[in-house]
Amino acid sequence: MQTDQQTRATVWPDDIFEVLKENGVTQVAYVPDAGHSKLINRCHAEKTMKTVVLTTEEEGVAMMAGSFMGGAKGVLLMQSSGVGNCINMLSMFQECRLPILMLVTMRGVWGEFNPWQVPMGGSTAKALENAGVIVHSVEHAEEIKETLHACARLAFNTHRPVAVLIQQRVIGFKNWSK
Amino acid sequence: MAAKKTSAKGMDRRAVVAALVKDRGDALVVTGLGSSTYDTFAVGDHDLNFYLWGGMGGAAMAGLGLALAQPKRRVLVITGDGEMLMGIGSLATIAVAAPKNLAIAVIDNGHYGETGMQRAHTGLGVDITGMAKAAGIKSSTTLRSMNALKAWLKTWHHKSGPVFADIKVAAVPAPMRLPMRDGTAIKHRFRTALLGNAAFD
Ligand SMILES: Cc1ncc(C[n+]2csc(CCOP(=O)(O)OP(=O)(O)O)c2C)c(N)n1
Ligand SMILES: [Mg+2]
């Protein structure tokens, strides 16, 4: 039998998908992360969403500027290492007061196996804040819906850049066994 | 001097940009930071110009977001060769996303003009049309004359995109003409012209 916790662990990507739809998100851009794989598949299967795979995360930042200039709402999915690729492009959002909704799955902070993830994981929130992005963090799967909904409203109603960090506790340990 | 002569070869960038936007109709235009932004302003300011003054490497992707948001409008990105090179991966992303209404025009002077005319990869043998083609943007071409440019205008206005042109211009700075630079003002002007009152919903 699945425990409640196990159930939450498998449905939170569906929660995210529902909240994105409810908030009128029609563009999704991503560099894949294992933590986002279920969500990415759902977005690709959804006809009302234009789902775009990027070669680097900053492409998605620039894309979201164009989306909103064109009257659409988008979301940018990445893992924490990708935040380091975005910093200068985020200056457009502060200068133009444009909204962006970033959904960042964390690595390098909790139960990490790969030491190369630690430096960027440790500076993700600070780097975003220094770039003028409002940062909210989700530690437990059952908080995702409420936090994401609040962040989408904050971003699109007030034209502000907002990031939701999905902490590694939510995602669970990556399986490194061969 | 020989070096000067070589750099003065090629089309006049202002004449090129003027031809590009002449019959723009209700198209949306994104301009890459530096000279492309100045050129586009110099040949005729327009509410539907999204002038970038920063975000180097992002012009083509801003164009993609706009093109996907406004599928009924043509979207033209006018940017420098250096700016395009910084976001060169976006050619792959745009090829895969395949927006029918997106055109990219690179004003290629083979140099980083804005920062003092240092030679860029494009001036050292790198062929961005070849890169665009290899990425999968089938309609990719290099334009070396005003006649070739005039023929390409049909492509940007009508051909199912994405379409790409690398337009060789002289490495000569044009007279300084600066558009508005407050980002929030640029945003509001553009969105109001495009979306009306919905810009403030
Ligand atoms: C991230 C970043 N790196 C460097 C610069 C400095 N910079 C501003 S414009 C420019 C060169 C632009 O060259 P290109 O796009 O070819 O334009 P043009 O030659 O028409 O001036 C550079 C390097 C910058 N603004 N941002
Ligand atoms: Mg140049």
Coordinates of C-alpha atoms and ligand atoms in Angstrom, one line a residue:
Chain A
M1 CA 0.0 0.0 0.0
Q2 CA 1.2 3.5 -0.8
T3 CA 1.6 5.8 2.2
D4 CA 0.2 9.3 2.0
Q5 CA 3.6 10.6 1.6
Q6 CA 4.4 8.4 -1.4
T7 CA 1.2 9.4 -3.0
R8 CA 2.1 13.1 -2.6
A9 CA 5.5 12.4 -4.1
T10 CA 3.9 11.1 -7.3
V11 CA 1.1 13.7 -7.7
W12 CA 2.9 17.0 -7.1
P13 CA 3.8 17.4 -10.7
D14 CA 0.1 17.0 -11.5
D15 CA -0.6 19.7 -8.9
I16 CA 1.8 22.0 -10.7
F17 CA 0.2 21.3 -14.0
E18 CA -3.3 22.1 -12.7
V19 CA -2.1 25.3 -11.1
L20 CA -0.4 26.4 -14.3
K21 CA -3.5 25.7 -16.3
E22 CA -5.8 27.5 -13.8
N23 CA -3.5 30.6 -14.1
G24 CA -3.7 30.8 -17.8
V25 CA -0.1 29.7 -18.6
T26 CA 0.1 28.9 -22.3
Q27 CA 3.9 28.8 -22.8
V28 CA 6.3 26.4 -21.1
A29 CA 10.1 26.5 -21.7
Y30 CA 12.5 24.2 -20.1
V31 CA 15.9 22.6 -19.9
P32 CA 15.1 19.1 -18.6
D33 CA 15.6 18.1 -15.0
A34 CA 14.7 14.7 -13.7
G35 CA 12.5 16.4 -11.1
H36 CA 10.4 18.0 -13.8
S37 CA 10.2 15.1 -16.2
K38 CA 6.5 14.2 -15.4
L39 CA 5.5 17.8 -15.7
I40 CA 7.3 18.3 -19.0
N41 CA 5.5 15.3 -20.5
R42 CA 2.2 16.6 -19.3
C43 CA 2.9 20.0 -20.8
H44 CA 4.0 18.5 -24.2
A45 CA 0.7 16.5 -24.3
E46 CA -1.4 19.6 -23.6
K47 CA -2.6 21.4 -26.7
T48 CA -3.2 24.8 -25.1
M49 CA 0.4 24.9 -24.0
K50 CA 3.3 25.7 -26.4
T51 CA 6.1 23.7 -24.8
V52 CA 9.6 24.6 -25.9
V53 CA 12.9 22.8 -25.2
L54 CA 15.9 25.1 -24.7
T55 CA 19.6 24.7 -25.2
T56 CA 20.3 26.9 -22.2
E57 CA 18.1 28.4 -19.5
E58 CA 18.8 32.0 -20.4
E59 CA 17.0 31.4 -23.7
G60 CA 13.9 30.8 -21.7
V61 CA 14.3 34.0 -19.8
A62 CA 14.5 36.1 -23.0
M63 CA 11.6 34.1 -24.4
M64 CA 9.4 34.8 -21.4
A65 CA 10.0 38.6 -21.9
G66 CA 8.7 38.2 -25.5
S67 CA 5.7 36.1 -24.3
F68 CA 4.5 38.7 -21.9
M69 CA 5.1 41.6 -24.3
G70 CA 2.8 39.6 -26.6
G71 CA 0.1 39.2 -23.9
A72 CA 0.8 35.5 -23.0
K73 CA 1.8 34.0 -19.7
G74 CA 4.6 31.5 -19.5
V75 CA 6.6 29.4 -17.1
L76 CA 10.3 28.5 -17.1
L77 CA 11.4 25.1 -15.7
M78 CA 14.9 24.3 -14.8
Q79 CA 17.1 22.8 -12.1
S80 CA 19.1 25.0 -9.7
S81 CA 22.3 24.8 -11.8
G82 CA 20.4 26.5 -14.6
V83 CA 19.8 29.6 -12.5
G84 CA 23.5 30.4 -12.9
N85 CA 22.9 30.7 -16.7
C86 CA 20.1 33.2 -16.3
I87 CA 21.5 36.1 -14.4
N88 CA 22.2 38.8 -17.0
M89 CA 19.1 38.0 -19.0
L90 CA 17.0 38.6 -15.8
S91 CA 18.0 42.3 -15.9
M92 CA 15.4 42.7 -18.6
F93 CA 12.7 41.9 -16.1
Q94 CA 13.9 44.3 -13.5
E95 CA 14.4 47.1 -16.0
C96 CA 11.1 46.6 -17.9
R97 CA 9.2 45.4 -14.8
L98 CA 8.2 42.2 -16.6
P99 CA 6.8 39.1 -14.9
I100 CA 8.5 35.8 -15.0
L101 CA 7.5 32.6 -13.2
M102 CA 10.4 30.3 -12.7
L103 CA 10.1 26.8 -11.3
V104 CA 13.4 25.6 -10.0
T105 CA 14.0 22.0 -8.8
M106 CA 16.9 22.1 -6.3
R107 CA 20.0 20.1 -6.3
G108 CA 23.1 20.2 -4.1
V109 CA 21.4 21.0 -0.8
W110 CA 19.7 18.0 0.7
G111 CA 20.9 14.4 0.5
E112 CA 23.0 15.2 -2.6
F113 CA 25.3 12.7 -4.0
N114 CA 27.1 14.8 -6.7
P115 CA 29.4 17.3 -5.1
W116 CA 29.5 19.4 -8.3
Q117 CA 25.9 20.4 -7.6
V118 CA 26.7 21.9 -4.3
P119 CA 28.2 25.3 -5.3
M120 CA 25.3 26.4 -7.4
G121 CA 22.7 24.8 -5.2
G122 CA 24.1 26.8 -2.3
S123 CA 23.9 30.1 -4.2
T124 CA 20.7 29.6 -6.1
A125 CA 18.4 31.7 -3.8
K126 CA 20.9 34.4 -3.3
A127 CA 21.8 34.7 -7.0
L128 CA 18.1 35.0 -7.8
E129 CA 17.5 37.6 -5.1
N130 CA 20.5 39.6 -6.2
A131 CA 19.1 39.6 -9.7
G132 CA 15.8 41.1 -8.3
V133 CA 13.8 38.0 -8.3
I134 CA 11.3 37.3 -5.5
V135 CA 12.0 33.8 -4.2
H136 CA 9.7 31.3 -2.5
S137 CA 10.6 27.9 -1.4
V138 CA 8.6 24.6 -1.1
E139 CA 9.9 22.1 1.5
H140 CA 6.9 19.7 1.4
A141 CA 4.9 18.4 -1.5
E142 CA 1.6 19.4 -0.1
E143 CA 2.6 23.0 -0.1
I144 CA 3.3 23.2 -3.8
K145 CA -0.2 24.0 -5.0
E146 CA -0.8 26.9 -2.7
T147 CA 2.7 28.4 -3.1
L148 CA 2.8 28.1 -6.9
H149 CA -0.7 29.6 -7.2
A150 CA 0.3 32.5 -4.9
C151 CA 3.5 33.0 -6.9
A152 CA 1.7 33.0 -10.3
R153 CA -0.7 35.6 -9.0
L154 CA 2.2 37.7 -7.6
A155 CA 4.2 37.5 -10.8
F156 CA 1.4 38.2 -13.4
N157 CA -0.7 40.6 -11.4
T158 CA 2.1 42.8 -10.2
H159 CA 4.6 42.3 -13.1
R160 CA 7.4 41.0 -11.0
P161 CA 9.9 38.2 -11.5
V162 CA 9.2 35.3 -9.1
A163 CA 10.9 32.0 -8.6
V164 CA 9.6 28.9 -6.7
L165 CA 12.3 26.7 -5.5
I166 CA 11.2 23.1 -5.1
Q167 CA 13.5 21.7 -2.4
Q168 CA 15.2 18.4 -2.8
R169 CA 13.2 16.9 0.1
V170 CA 10.1 17.1 -2.2
I171 CA 11.8 15.5 -5.1
G172 CA 13.4 12.7 -3.2
F173 CA 16.8 11.1 -3.6
K174 CA 18.1 10.5 -7.0
N175 CA 18.9 6.9 -7.6
W176 CA 22.6 6.5 -8.3
S177 CA 22.7 2.7 -8.1
K178 CA 23.5 1.1 -11.4
Chain B
M1 CA 44.5 51.9 -45.8
A2 CA 43.6 48.4 -46.9
A3 CA 42.0 47.4 -43.7
K4 CA 39.7 50.4 -43.8
K5 CA 38.7 49.6 -47.4
T6 CA 37.7 46.1 -46.6
S7 CA 35.6 47.1 -43.6
A8 CA 33.7 49.8 -45.7
K9 CA 32.6 47.1 -48.1
G10 CA 29.0 46.0 -47.8
M11 CA 25.7 47.7 -47.6
D12 CA 24.7 50.7 -45.6
R13 CA 23.1 49.4 -42.4
R14 CA 20.6 52.2 -42.2
A15 CA 19.5 51.6 -45.8
V16 CA 19.1 47.9 -45.0
V17 CA 17.0 48.4 -41.9
A18 CA 14.9 51.0 -43.6
A19 CA 14.1 48.5 -46.3
L20 CA 13.4 45.8 -43.8
V21 CA 10.7 47.8 -41.9
K22 CA 9.3 49.8 -44.8
D23 CA 6.2 47.8 -45.4
R24 CA 6.0 46.2 -41.9
G25 CA 2.2 46.7 -41.6
D26 CA 1.1 45.4 -38.2
A27 CA 4.2 43.3 -37.6
L28 CA 6.0 43.3 -34.3
V29 CA 9.7 44.1 -34.2
V30 CA 12.3 43.2 -31.6
T31 CA 15.7 44.8 -31.9
G32 CA 19.0 43.6 -30.4
L33 CA 21.0 45.8 -28.2
G34 CA 23.3 48.5 -29.6
S35 CA 23.4 49.4 -33.2
S36 CA 20.4 47.4 -34.3
T37 CA 18.2 49.2 -31.8
Y38 CA 19.6 52.6 -32.9
D39 CA 19.1 51.8 -36.6
T40 CA 15.5 50.7 -36.2
F41 CA 14.7 53.9 -34.3
A42 CA 16.6 56.0 -36.8
V43 CA 14.6 54.8 -39.7
G44 CA 11.3 55.3 -38.0
D45 CA 10.2 55.0 -34.4
H46 CA 7.2 52.7 -33.9
D47 CA 5.0 51.8 -30.9
L48 CA 5.4 48.1 -31.9
N49 CA 9.2 48.2 -31.6
F50 CA 10.6 46.3 -28.6
Y51 CA 13.9 48.0 -28.2
L52 CA 16.4 46.0 -26.2
W53 CA 19.2 47.9 -24.6
G54 CA 20.5 44.8 -22.7
G55 CA 20.0 41.1 -22.5
M56 CA 22.6 40.4 -25.0
G57 CA 21.9 37.1 -26.8
G58 CA 18.2 37.3 -26.1
A59 CA 16.7 39.1 -29.1
A60 CA 15.8 36.0 -31.1
M61 CA 14.3 34.2 -28.1
A62 CA 12.3 37.3 -27.2
G63 CA 11.1 37.1 -30.8
L64 CA 10.1 33.5 -30.3
G65 CA 8.0 34.2 -27.2
L66 CA 6.3 37.0 -29.0
A67 CA 5.7 35.0 -32.1
L68 CA 4.1 32.1 -30.1
A69 CA 2.0 34.6 -28.2
Q70 CA 0.8 36.4 -31.4
P71 CA 0.5 33.7 -34.0
K72 CA -1.5 36.0 -36.3
R73 CA 1.2 38.7 -36.5
R74 CA 4.5 38.6 -38.3
V75 CA 7.4 39.1 -35.9
L76 CA 10.8 40.4 -37.1
V77 CA 14.0 40.3 -35.0
I78 CA 16.6 42.8 -36.2
T79 CA 19.9 42.1 -34.4
G80 CA 23.7 42.3 -34.6
D81 CA 26.0 39.4 -35.5
G82 CA 27.6 39.6 -32.1
E83 CA 24.3 39.6 -30.4
M84 CA 23.1 36.6 -32.5
L85 CA 26.4 34.7 -31.8
M86 CA 25.9 35.1 -28.0
G87 CA 22.5 33.3 -28.3
I88 CA 23.5 31.0 -31.1
G89 CA 21.8 28.0 -29.5
S90 CA 18.5 29.8 -29.9
L91 CA 18.7 29.0 -33.6
A92 CA 18.3 25.3 -32.6
T93 CA 15.5 26.1 -30.2
I94 CA 13.7 28.2 -32.8
A95 CA 14.1 25.6 -35.5
V96 CA 12.5 23.0 -33.2
A97 CA 9.8 25.3 -32.0
A98 CA 9.1 26.1 -35.7
P99 CA 7.1 29.4 -35.3
K100 CA 5.5 30.1 -38.8
N101 CA 5.5 33.8 -38.2
L102 CA 9.1 34.5 -37.0
A103 CA 11.8 36.1 -39.1
I104 CA 15.3 36.9 -38.0
A105 CA 17.5 39.5 -39.8
V106 CA 21.1 39.7 -38.6
I107 CA 22.8 43.0 -39.5
D108 CA 26.2 41.5 -40.0
N109 CA 29.1 43.9 -40.0
G110 CA 31.5 41.2 -39.0
H111 CA 32.4 43.1 -35.9
Y112 CA 31.3 44.1 -32.4
G113 CA 30.5 47.7 -33.5
E114 CA 29.0 49.0 -30.3
T115 CA 32.1 48.3 -28.3
G116 CA 34.7 49.7 -30.7
M117 CA 34.6 47.6 -33.8
Q118 CA 36.5 44.6 -32.7
R119 CA 36.4 41.7 -35.2
A120 CA 33.7 39.2 -34.4
H121 CA 33.7 35.5 -35.4
T122 CA 31.5 36.4 -38.4
G123 CA 34.4 38.6 -39.6
L124 CA 36.8 35.7 -39.1
G125 CA 35.1 33.1 -41.2
V126 CA 32.2 31.9 -39.1
D127 CA 29.0 31.5 -41.3
I128 CA 25.9 32.0 -39.2
T129 CA 23.6 31.2 -42.1
G130 CA 25.3 27.8 -42.3
M131 CA 24.7 27.4 -38.5
A132 CA 21.0 28.4 -38.9
K133 CA 20.6 25.9 -41.8
A134 CA 22.3 23.2 -39.8
A135 CA 20.1 23.9 -36.9
G136 CA 17.1 23.2 -39.2
I137 CA 15.9 26.6 -40.3
K138 CA 15.5 25.7 -43.9
S139 CA 14.9 29.2 -45.2
S140 CA 18.3 30.7 -44.2
T141 CA 20.2 32.9 -46.5
T142 CA 23.1 35.4 -46.7
L143 CA 22.3 38.7 -48.4
R144 CA 25.0 40.7 -50.0
S145 CA 23.2 43.3 -52.1
M146 CA 20.2 45.6 -51.9
N147 CA 18.6 43.7 -54.7
A148 CA 19.0 40.4 -52.8
L149 CA 17.5 42.1 -49.7
K150 CA 14.6 43.5 -51.7
A151 CA 13.9 39.9 -53.0
W152 CA 14.0 38.6 -49.4
L153 CA 11.4 41.1 -48.2
K154 CA 8.7 38.7 -49.6
T155 CA 10.2 35.9 -47.6
W156 CA 9.9 37.8 -44.3
H157 CA 6.5 39.1 -45.0
H158 CA 4.9 36.0 -46.4
K159 CA 6.9 32.8 -46.2
S160 CA 6.0 30.2 -43.6
G161 CA 8.7 30.5 -41.0
P162 CA 11.0 30.5 -39.3
V163 CA 13.1 32.4 -41.8
F164 CA 16.6 33.7 -41.3
A165 CA 18.8 36.1 -43.2
D166 CA 22.4 37.2 -42.5
I167 CA 22.7 40.6 -44.1
K168 CA 26.3 41.7 -44.8
V169 CA 26.7 45.4 -44.1
A170 CA 29.7 47.7 -44.0
A171 CA 31.7 47.9 -40.8
V172 CA 31.1 51.6 -40.5
P173 CA 29.3 53.1 -37.6
A174 CA 26.1 55.0 -38.4
P175 CA 25.3 58.4 -36.9
M176 CA 24.1 58.1 -33.2
R177 CA 20.3 58.1 -32.9
L178 CA 19.0 56.9 -29.6
P179 CA 15.4 55.7 -28.9
M180 CA 13.7 55.8 -25.5
R181 CA 15.6 53.6 -23.1
D182 CA 13.4 53.3 -20.0
G183 CA 12.4 49.6 -20.1
T184 CA 9.1 50.0 -18.4
A185 CA 8.1 52.8 -20.8
I186 CA 9.1 50.6 -23.7
K187 CA 7.0 47.8 -22.3
H188 CA 3.9 49.9 -21.7
R189 CA 4.1 51.6 -25.1
F190 CA 4.4 48.3 -26.9
R191 CA 1.8 46.4 -24.9
T192 CA -0.7 49.2 -25.1
A193 CA -0.4 49.4 -28.9
L194 CA -0.7 45.6 -29.2
L195 CA -3.2 44.7 -26.5
G196 CA -5.1 47.9 -25.7
N197 CA -6.6 48.2 -22.3
A198 CA -5.8 44.5 -21.7
A199 CA -2.2 45.6 -21.2
F200 CA -3.2 46.8 -17.7
D201 CA -5.5 43.8 -16.7
Ligands
LIG1 C1 26.4 40.1 -21.8 C2 27.0 41.2 -22.4 N1 28.3 41.1 -22.9 C3 28.9 42.2 -23.5 C4 28.3 43.3 -23.6 C5 28.9 44.5 -24.3 N2 28.4 44.7 -25.7 C6 27.4 45.6 -26.0 S1 27.0 45.6 -27.6 C7 28.2 44.4 -27.9 C8 28.5 44.0 -29.3 C9 27.4 44.0 -30.2 O1 27.8 43.5 -31.4 P1 26.8 43.3 -32.6 O2 25.6 42.6 -32.0 O3 27.5 42.7 -33.7 O4 26.3 44.7 -32.9 P2 27.0 45.9 -33.8 O5 28.2 45.4 -34.4 O6 25.9 46.1 -34.8 O7 27.2 47.1 -32.9 C10 28.9 44.0 -26.8 C11 29.9 43.0 -26.8 C12 26.9 43.4 -23.2 N3 26.2 44.5 -23.3 N4 26.4 42.3 -22.6
MG2 MG 28.2 43.5 -35.4

